[in-house]
Amino acid sequence: PAMLGILGGGQLGSMFTVAAKTMGYRVTVLDPDPNAPAARFADCHLCAPFDDAVALKTLAQCAAVTTEFENVHAQSMRDLAQHTRVSPSGDCVAIAQNRIAEKAWIRKAGLPTAPYQTVERIGDIDEGTAQYLPGILKTATLGYDGKGQIRVRTVAEVQAAFEQHGGVACVLEKMVDLRAEISVIVCRLDSRHTATYDPAENRHDNGILSYSTVPARLPETVQRQARQMAVRLADALDYVGVLAVEMFVVGDAQDLVVNEIAPRPHNSGHHTIDACAASQFQQQVRLMCGLPPADTRLLSPCTMANILGDLWGGNGGEPHWEAVQQHPSAHLHLYGKTAARNGRKMGHFTVLADTADQAYAAAQQLHAQLDNTE
Ligand code: ATP
Ligand code: MG
Ligand code: MG
């Protein structure tokens, strides 16, 4: 069977590897962490930095290569593309890595973002800055799970926040009147072979995704528009692979604004493993191999709940798994990480129900029963 390669061996790489193995492929994972979750399932684990020349040479021999995380190796992706099939492209990965490039591309595709200005040096903060307040100063690169973000109300606070970020390039984004957050996952081979999943309605706590519920409890028209916008962005990027597009639903009019993109399967798409005709990881395998996307149909309303390290007891005591394990419609996924830290994603579960409201209620109840911090 053909060998597939992936840069990154975290939980996304792990779920990709399981999907690929099930579909009959072999998998090589590149990840510097000897305990990378994907190493449990991979045929070959290259335990080396993402730009390691020897490791990249091995990956170049794979039939196709993809990535599970967007930081540091756009150039490695470009180099590999000289030798084998690489998706998404290094260029798309580079755009998603940098909020300044990302927002420019979103607008270039004719799609709305929150009002923003770039702040690359202290002099960029001037009288005009006031129109983006109150706002959030986000570092252009390396932020995730709400890290690298400072909320600001005055021009003086923007200056202080820029210093606090160490003077690195930033985007100042105006706070929008958020009514809901959704994400659309696009599976694109080319302009004639593109599919989208139903938008997921996402709840965050402390800047980290906590629950995704599908179908989103939003009007059909808004959901259809969200899918169209996501496809438009994928088309503008001539994207190949799985692309997640995060959007805000703003104000009484429920206007859609694009927040950011992720050039890979996404945490808000984990429900596709248990509640859709094909999972986002099966799609990643198919698309990297040049196969058209599979059926994205939602088979049941559901809610995905993240399991963070916060649920472990002070002495490392595991969460109380019993309720989730016993529930007939709950599907538990643990990533095989040993060290539980606050904010660290250790696993997730997806619960299926007759309606989105029932799934969300069940997920919250099951999640509360996991807590072992008392
Ligand atoms: P991720 O882990 O999804 O990559 P991130 O660190 O890149 O997150 P963002 O998605 O930009 O951060 O923002 C994190 C959260 O902060 C959003 O999901 C949203 O709840 C809130 N937020 C961000 N920007 C705005 C805004 N302009 N107005 C209102 N809320 C916002
Ligand atoms: Mg982000
Ligand atoms: Mg985000």
Short mmCIF file of C-alpha atoms and ligand atoms in Angstrom, two decimals:
data_model
loop_
_atom_site.label_atom_id
_atom_site.label_comp_id
_atom_site.label_asym_id
_atom_site.label_seq_id
_atom_site.Cartn_x
_atom_site.Cartn_y
_atom_site.Cartn_z
CA PRO A 1 0.00 0.00 0.00
CA ALA A 2 1.03 3.59 -0.63
CA MET A 3 2.81 5.52 2.12
CA LEU A 4 1.31 8.87 3.17
CA GLY A 5 3.28 11.49 5.12
CA ILE A 6 2.13 14.07 7.64
CA LEU A 7 3.93 16.97 9.28
CA GLY A 8 2.85 16.95 12.90
CA GLY A 9 1.76 14.10 15.14
CA GLY A 10 -0.64 15.67 17.63
CA GLN A 11 -4.28 14.63 18.04
CA LEU A 12 -5.17 15.82 14.53
CA GLY A 13 -2.31 13.78 13.09
CA SER A 14 -3.38 10.85 15.23
CA MET A 15 -6.98 10.88 13.95
CA PHE A 16 -5.66 11.32 10.40
CA THR A 17 -3.37 8.31 10.85
CA VAL A 18 -6.21 6.10 12.11
CA ALA A 19 -8.37 7.11 9.13
CA ALA A 20 -5.56 6.50 6.64
CA LYS A 21 -4.66 3.10 8.12
CA THR A 22 -8.30 2.04 8.07
CA MET A 23 -8.48 3.03 4.41
CA GLY A 24 -5.50 0.81 3.62
CA TYR A 25 -2.59 3.26 3.50
CA ARG A 26 0.63 3.27 5.47
CA VAL A 27 1.62 6.45 7.33
CA THR A 28 4.87 8.25 8.16
CA VAL A 29 4.64 10.95 10.84
CA LEU A 30 7.18 13.72 11.39
CA ASP A 31 7.09 15.12 14.92
CA PRO A 32 9.92 16.02 17.32
CA ASP A 33 7.96 14.73 20.33
CA PRO A 34 8.80 11.05 21.07
CA ASN A 35 5.36 10.73 22.70
CA ALA A 36 3.41 12.33 19.84
CA PRO A 37 -0.16 10.91 19.86
CA ALA A 38 0.05 9.88 16.18
CA ALA A 39 3.13 7.71 16.88
CA ARG A 40 0.78 5.14 18.45
CA PHE A 41 -0.67 4.32 15.04
CA ALA A 42 1.96 5.34 12.48
CA ASP A 43 4.08 2.84 10.54
CA CYS A 44 7.04 5.18 10.82
CA HIS A 45 7.69 8.01 13.29
CA LEU A 46 10.41 10.44 12.25
CA CYS A 47 11.32 11.98 15.59
CA ALA A 48 13.00 15.16 14.34
CA PRO A 49 12.44 18.90 13.89
CA PHE A 50 10.01 19.97 11.13
CA ASP A 51 12.85 21.31 8.97
CA ASP A 52 15.20 18.36 9.46
CA ALA A 53 16.79 17.62 6.07
CA VAL A 54 17.05 13.84 6.51
CA ALA A 55 13.47 13.53 7.74
CA LEU A 56 12.19 15.67 4.87
CA LYS A 57 14.06 13.46 2.42
CA THR A 58 12.18 10.45 3.78
CA LEU A 59 8.87 12.31 3.56
CA ALA A 60 9.67 13.30 -0.03
CA GLN A 61 9.45 9.59 -0.91
CA CYS A 62 5.85 9.34 0.30
CA ALA A 63 3.08 9.16 -2.31
CA ALA A 64 1.53 12.32 -0.82
CA VAL A 65 2.20 14.64 2.13
CA THR A 66 -0.08 16.79 4.29
CA THR A 67 0.08 18.72 7.55
CA GLU A 68 -1.86 18.83 10.78
CA PHE A 69 -0.62 22.10 12.20
CA GLU A 70 0.14 25.37 10.56
CA ASN A 71 3.09 26.83 12.39
CA VAL A 72 6.75 26.84 11.28
CA HIS A 73 6.92 24.68 8.17
CA ALA A 74 5.31 26.37 5.16
CA GLN A 75 8.78 26.30 3.59
CA SER A 76 9.14 22.57 4.28
CA MET A 77 5.82 22.08 2.46
CA ARG A 78 7.08 24.11 -0.51
CA ASP A 79 10.34 22.14 -0.63
CA LEU A 80 8.51 18.80 -0.47
CA ALA A 81 6.28 19.89 -3.35
CA GLN A 82 9.32 19.65 -5.62
CA HIS A 83 9.31 15.89 -5.07
CA THR A 84 5.80 14.70 -4.27
CA ARG A 85 2.12 15.64 -4.05
CA VAL A 86 1.67 18.17 -1.20
CA SER A 87 -1.63 19.53 0.06
CA PRO A 88 -2.53 22.08 1.20
CA SER A 89 0.12 24.14 -0.60
CA GLY A 90 2.90 25.84 1.36
CA ASP A 91 1.47 29.15 0.15
CA CYS A 92 -1.96 28.45 1.69
CA VAL A 93 -0.30 27.34 4.93
CA ALA A 94 1.77 30.55 4.97
CA ILE A 95 -1.35 32.70 4.54
CA ALA A 96 -3.12 30.97 7.42
CA GLN A 97 -0.04 31.46 9.62
CA ASN A 98 -0.17 35.22 9.45
CA ARG A 99 -3.25 37.24 10.39
CA ILE A 100 -2.16 40.17 8.22
CA ALA A 101 -1.90 38.04 5.06
CA GLU A 102 -4.96 36.05 6.08
CA LYS A 103 -7.22 39.08 6.46
CA ALA A 104 -5.95 40.58 3.21
CA TRP A 105 -6.89 37.34 1.41
CA ILE A 106 -10.32 37.20 3.02
CA ARG A 107 -11.04 40.74 1.77
CA LYS A 108 -9.50 39.99 -1.62
CA ALA A 109 -12.02 37.16 -1.93
CA GLY A 110 -14.72 39.81 -1.41
CA LEU A 111 -15.67 38.62 2.07
CA PRO A 112 -16.14 40.76 5.19
CA THR A 113 -13.85 40.72 8.23
CA ALA A 114 -14.25 42.63 11.48
CA PRO A 115 -12.93 46.20 11.04
CA TYR A 116 -9.17 46.09 11.64
CA GLN A 117 -5.87 47.85 11.18
CA THR A 118 -2.40 46.34 11.10
CA VAL A 119 0.06 47.51 13.75
CA GLU A 120 3.63 46.69 12.75
CA ARG A 121 5.34 49.53 14.57
CA ILE A 122 4.38 51.90 17.38
CA GLY A 123 3.94 54.75 14.84
CA ASP A 124 1.05 52.86 13.22
CA ILE A 125 -1.01 53.72 16.31
CA ASP A 126 -2.49 57.18 15.66
CA GLU A 127 -5.78 59.20 15.68
CA GLY A 128 -7.28 56.71 13.22
CA THR A 129 -6.81 53.88 15.70
CA ALA A 130 -9.75 55.05 17.84
CA GLN A 131 -12.27 53.77 15.27
CA TYR A 132 -11.17 50.17 16.07
CA LEU A 133 -11.90 50.50 19.78
CA PRO A 134 -12.89 48.75 21.92
CA GLY A 135 -10.85 46.05 20.27
CA ILE A 136 -8.45 43.15 20.56
CA LEU A 137 -4.75 43.43 19.72
CA LYS A 138 -3.76 40.03 18.28
CA THR A 139 -0.21 39.01 17.35
CA ALA A 140 0.01 38.36 13.61
CA THR A 141 1.65 34.96 14.08
CA LEU A 142 1.73 32.03 16.52
CA GLY A 143 -1.50 32.76 18.45
CA TYR A 144 -4.00 29.99 19.17
CA ASP A 145 -6.62 29.17 21.81
CA GLY A 146 -6.85 32.93 22.53
CA LYS A 147 -3.13 33.20 23.36
CA GLY A 148 -1.39 36.32 22.06
CA GLN A 149 -4.51 38.48 22.45
CA ILE A 150 -4.99 41.57 24.62
CA ARG A 151 -8.29 43.44 24.93
CA VAL A 152 -7.92 47.21 24.63
CA ARG A 153 -10.29 50.17 25.16
CA THR A 154 -8.12 53.28 24.63
CA VAL A 155 -5.33 54.31 22.29
CA ALA A 156 -2.95 54.34 25.27
CA GLU A 157 -3.94 50.76 26.01
CA VAL A 158 -3.19 49.78 22.40
CA GLN A 159 0.31 51.23 22.78
CA ALA A 160 0.83 49.41 26.08
CA ALA A 161 -0.49 46.14 24.62
CA PHE A 162 1.82 46.46 21.58
CA GLU A 163 4.79 46.84 23.96
CA GLN A 164 3.52 43.90 26.01
CA HIS A 165 3.51 41.79 22.83
CA GLY A 166 7.21 42.70 22.50
CA GLY A 167 6.72 44.99 19.51
CA VAL A 168 5.93 42.12 17.10
CA ALA A 169 3.56 42.68 14.17
CA CYS A 170 -0.09 42.71 15.26
CA VAL A 171 -3.63 43.19 14.05
CA LEU A 172 -5.98 45.48 15.99
CA GLU A 173 -9.49 44.16 15.52
CA LYS A 174 -12.64 45.95 16.58
CA MET A 175 -14.86 43.98 18.96
CA VAL A 176 -17.98 42.91 17.09
CA ASP A 177 -21.44 42.27 18.56
CA LEU A 178 -21.08 38.48 18.59
CA ARG A 179 -24.36 36.57 18.59
CA ALA A 180 -22.84 33.21 17.70
CA GLU A 181 -19.66 31.66 16.39
CA ILE A 182 -19.73 29.08 13.63
CA SER A 183 -17.25 27.21 11.49
CA VAL A 184 -17.56 25.66 8.07
CA ILE A 185 -15.28 22.86 6.95
CA VAL A 186 -14.64 22.81 3.21
CA CYS A 187 -13.31 19.73 1.39
CA ARG A 188 -11.86 20.84 -1.94
CA LEU A 189 -10.01 18.98 -4.66
CA ASP A 190 -10.71 21.56 -7.40
CA SER A 191 -13.48 23.91 -8.47
CA ARG A 192 -15.67 21.03 -9.66
CA HIS A 193 -15.07 18.78 -6.65
CA THR A 194 -15.88 20.73 -3.51
CA ALA A 195 -18.07 19.82 -0.54
CA THR A 196 -18.92 21.50 2.77
CA TYR A 197 -20.12 20.14 6.08
CA ASP A 198 -23.04 21.68 7.93
CA PRO A 199 -21.80 24.70 9.92
CA ALA A 200 -20.94 23.92 13.54
CA GLU A 201 -22.09 26.29 16.29
CA ASN A 202 -19.12 26.80 18.58
CA ARG A 203 -18.96 27.79 22.23
CA HIS A 204 -15.62 28.92 23.64
CA ASP A 205 -14.59 29.21 27.29
CA ASN A 206 -11.47 31.18 28.19
CA GLY A 207 -10.62 31.48 24.49
CA ILE A 208 -10.64 27.69 23.97
CA LEU A 209 -13.30 25.77 22.06
CA SER A 210 -15.49 23.90 24.54
CA TYR A 211 -18.55 22.68 22.55
CA SER A 212 -19.51 22.36 18.89
CA THR A 213 -23.16 21.68 18.10
CA VAL A 214 -24.53 20.62 14.72
CA PRO A 215 -26.84 21.62 13.18
CA ALA A 216 -26.21 25.20 14.30
CA ARG A 217 -29.31 26.82 15.78
CA LEU A 218 -29.40 29.52 13.09
CA PRO A 219 -31.72 30.24 10.15
CA GLU A 220 -31.25 28.07 7.07
CA THR A 221 -30.46 31.20 5.01
CA VAL A 222 -27.55 32.15 7.29
CA GLN A 223 -26.19 28.62 7.17
CA ARG A 224 -26.40 28.45 3.40
CA GLN A 225 -24.62 31.79 3.11
CA ALA A 226 -21.88 30.59 5.48
CA ARG A 227 -21.23 27.55 3.29
CA GLN A 228 -21.11 29.71 0.17
CA MET A 229 -18.65 32.14 1.77
CA ALA A 230 -16.36 29.32 2.87
CA VAL A 231 -16.31 27.86 -0.65
CA ARG A 232 -15.62 31.29 -2.10
CA LEU A 233 -12.57 31.62 0.13
CA ALA A 234 -11.33 28.12 -0.74
CA ASP A 235 -11.75 28.96 -4.44
CA ALA A 236 -9.83 32.23 -4.04
CA LEU A 237 -6.95 30.28 -2.50
CA ASP A 238 -7.27 27.48 -5.10
CA TYR A 239 -7.18 25.33 -2.00
CA VAL A 240 -6.59 21.57 -2.04
CA GLY A 241 -7.50 19.65 1.08
CA VAL A 242 -9.57 20.29 4.22
CA LEU A 243 -10.03 23.97 5.15
CA ALA A 244 -11.78 25.23 8.28
CA VAL A 245 -13.32 28.72 8.14
CA GLU A 246 -14.29 30.36 11.45
CA MET A 247 -17.03 32.98 11.24
CA PHE A 248 -18.82 35.37 13.59
CA VAL A 249 -22.56 35.92 13.46
CA VAL A 250 -22.93 39.64 14.16
CA GLY A 251 -25.80 41.77 15.46
CA ASP A 252 -29.59 41.54 15.05
CA ALA A 253 -29.19 41.10 11.30
CA GLN A 254 -27.02 38.01 11.89
CA ASP A 255 -24.43 39.24 9.42
CA LEU A 256 -21.55 36.87 8.76
CA VAL A 257 -17.96 37.99 9.19
CA VAL A 258 -14.92 35.75 8.58
CA ASN A 259 -12.66 35.49 11.64
CA GLU A 260 -9.84 33.18 10.60
CA ILE A 261 -9.00 30.02 8.71
CA ALA A 262 -7.16 26.81 9.55
CA PRO A 263 -5.51 24.90 6.66
CA ARG A 264 -6.37 21.45 8.04
CA PRO A 265 -9.07 19.48 9.84
CA HIS A 266 -10.36 21.46 12.80
CA ASN A 267 -11.37 20.82 16.40
CA SER A 268 -14.91 21.97 15.53
CA GLY A 269 -15.08 19.15 12.96
CA HIS A 270 -14.39 16.24 15.29
CA HIS A 271 -18.10 15.39 15.35
CA THR A 272 -17.73 14.30 11.70
CA ILE A 273 -16.05 11.09 12.94
CA ASP A 274 -19.18 9.85 14.70
CA ALA A 275 -22.04 11.84 13.20
CA CYS A 276 -21.32 12.25 9.48
CA ALA A 277 -21.19 9.98 6.45
CA ALA A 278 -17.42 10.59 6.18
CA SER A 279 -15.06 12.18 8.71
CA GLN A 280 -12.91 15.25 8.04
CA PHE A 281 -9.86 12.96 8.39
CA GLN A 282 -11.10 10.55 5.73
CA GLN A 283 -11.56 13.63 3.55
CA GLN A 284 -7.98 14.74 4.22
CA VAL A 285 -6.73 11.31 3.10
CA ARG A 286 -8.90 11.32 -0.03
CA LEU A 287 -8.04 14.86 -1.11
CA MET A 288 -4.28 14.51 -0.61
CA CYS A 289 -4.44 11.42 -2.83
CA GLY A 290 -6.34 13.30 -5.54
CA LEU A 291 -9.69 11.62 -4.85
CA PRO A 292 -12.90 13.70 -4.83
CA PRO A 293 -14.51 14.55 -1.47
CA ALA A 294 -16.86 11.99 0.07
CA ASP A 295 -20.43 12.60 1.24
CA THR A 296 -20.45 15.21 4.04
CA ARG A 297 -24.01 14.48 5.16
CA LEU A 298 -24.86 14.87 8.85
CA LEU A 299 -26.43 11.62 10.07
CA SER A 300 -27.65 12.89 13.45
CA PRO A 301 -27.79 16.09 15.48
CA CYS A 302 -24.84 16.07 17.87
CA THR A 303 -22.58 18.01 20.20
CA MET A 304 -18.81 17.58 20.52
CA ALA A 305 -17.31 18.46 23.90
CA ASN A 306 -13.60 18.99 24.47
CA ILE A 307 -11.94 17.28 27.42
CA LEU A 308 -9.23 19.58 28.79
CA GLY A 309 -6.53 18.78 31.33
CA ASP A 310 -8.47 21.00 33.77
CA LEU A 311 -10.75 18.04 34.52
CA TRP A 312 -7.93 15.97 36.06
CA GLY A 313 -7.59 15.99 39.86
CA GLY A 314 -4.74 17.80 41.60
CA ASN A 315 -2.88 14.52 42.17
CA GLY A 316 -3.29 13.61 38.49
CA GLY A 317 -6.46 11.63 39.21
CA GLU A 318 -8.31 10.88 35.97
CA PRO A 319 -11.74 12.31 35.20
CA HIS A 320 -14.77 10.19 36.12
CA TRP A 321 -15.29 8.42 32.78
CA GLU A 322 -18.26 6.24 33.84
CA ALA A 323 -21.16 8.45 32.70
CA VAL A 324 -19.68 9.06 29.25
CA GLN A 325 -18.71 5.41 28.89
CA GLN A 326 -22.19 4.21 29.85
CA HIS A 327 -24.12 6.65 27.67
CA PRO A 328 -25.37 4.72 24.62
CA SER A 329 -24.97 7.68 22.25
CA ALA A 330 -21.70 9.16 23.51
CA HIS A 331 -18.43 8.46 21.67
CA LEU A 332 -15.26 8.99 23.70
CA HIS A 333 -11.93 9.79 22.03
CA LEU A 334 -8.77 10.07 24.17
CA TYR A 335 -5.55 11.23 22.56
CA GLY A 336 -3.06 9.21 24.64
CA LYS A 337 -1.40 12.24 26.22
CA THR A 338 0.00 11.50 29.65
CA ALA A 339 0.62 14.92 31.22
CA ALA A 340 -2.67 16.70 31.96
CA ARG A 341 -2.20 20.47 32.09
CA ASN A 342 -4.83 23.18 32.33
CA GLY A 343 -5.98 24.20 28.85
CA ARG A 344 -4.40 21.13 27.20
CA LYS A 345 -6.70 19.17 24.90
CA MET A 346 -6.64 15.58 26.21
CA GLY A 347 -9.62 14.21 24.29
CA HIS A 348 -13.21 14.85 23.30
CA PHE A 349 -16.56 13.12 23.18
CA THR A 350 -19.44 13.46 20.75
CA VAL A 351 -22.99 12.80 21.87
CA LEU A 352 -25.80 12.15 19.38
CA ALA A 353 -29.44 13.02 20.05
CA ASP A 354 -32.75 13.72 18.31
CA THR A 355 -32.24 17.49 18.29
CA ALA A 356 -29.33 19.91 18.62
CA ASP A 357 -30.80 21.28 21.87
CA GLN A 358 -30.97 17.80 23.38
CA ALA A 359 -27.44 16.96 22.24
CA TYR A 360 -26.06 20.18 23.74
CA ALA A 361 -27.88 19.62 27.05
CA ALA A 362 -26.64 16.03 27.23
CA ALA A 363 -23.07 17.07 26.43
CA GLN A 364 -23.02 19.71 29.17
CA GLN A 365 -24.38 17.23 31.69
CA LEU A 366 -21.89 14.52 30.73
CA HIS A 367 -19.04 17.03 30.75
CA ALA A 368 -19.90 18.16 34.29
CA GLN A 369 -19.78 14.54 35.47
CA LEU A 370 -16.18 14.12 34.23
CA ASP A 371 -14.83 16.71 36.67
CA ASN A 372 -12.41 15.19 39.18
CA THR A 373 -11.08 18.43 40.71
CA GLU A 374 -13.32 18.43 43.81
P1 ATP B 1 -7.97 29.48 17.62
O1 ATP B 1 -7.60 28.57 18.74
O2 ATP B 1 -9.38 29.27 17.12
O3 ATP B 1 -6.95 29.53 16.50
P2 ATP B 1 -7.13 32.21 18.15
O4 ATP B 1 -6.22 32.29 19.33
O5 ATP B 1 -6.52 32.26 16.80
O6 ATP B 1 -8.05 30.94 18.28
P3 ATP B 1 -9.38 33.97 17.52
O7 ATP B 1 -10.16 32.90 16.87
O8 ATP B 1 -8.94 35.11 16.68
O9 ATP B 1 -8.13 33.40 18.33
O10 ATP B 1 -10.20 34.57 18.74
C1 ATP B 1 -10.53 33.75 19.86
C2 ATP B 1 -11.93 34.08 20.33
O11 ATP B 1 -11.99 35.45 20.79
C3 ATP B 1 -12.96 34.01 19.23
O12 ATP B 1 -13.39 32.68 19.03
C4 ATP B 1 -14.03 34.93 19.78
O13 ATP B 1 -14.79 34.29 20.79
C5 ATP B 1 -13.22 36.04 20.43
N1 ATP B 1 -12.99 37.13 19.46
C6 ATP B 1 -11.93 37.21 18.62
N2 ATP B 1 -12.00 38.32 17.85
C7 ATP B 1 -13.13 38.96 18.20
C8 ATP B 1 -13.77 40.17 17.76
N3 ATP B 1 -13.27 40.94 16.79
N4 ATP B 1 -14.94 40.54 18.36
C9 ATP B 1 -15.48 39.75 19.34
N5 ATP B 1 -14.92 38.61 19.79
C10 ATP B 1 -13.77 38.21 19.24
MG MG B 2 -6.39 30.92 15.28
MG MG B 3 -10.15 31.01 16.32
#
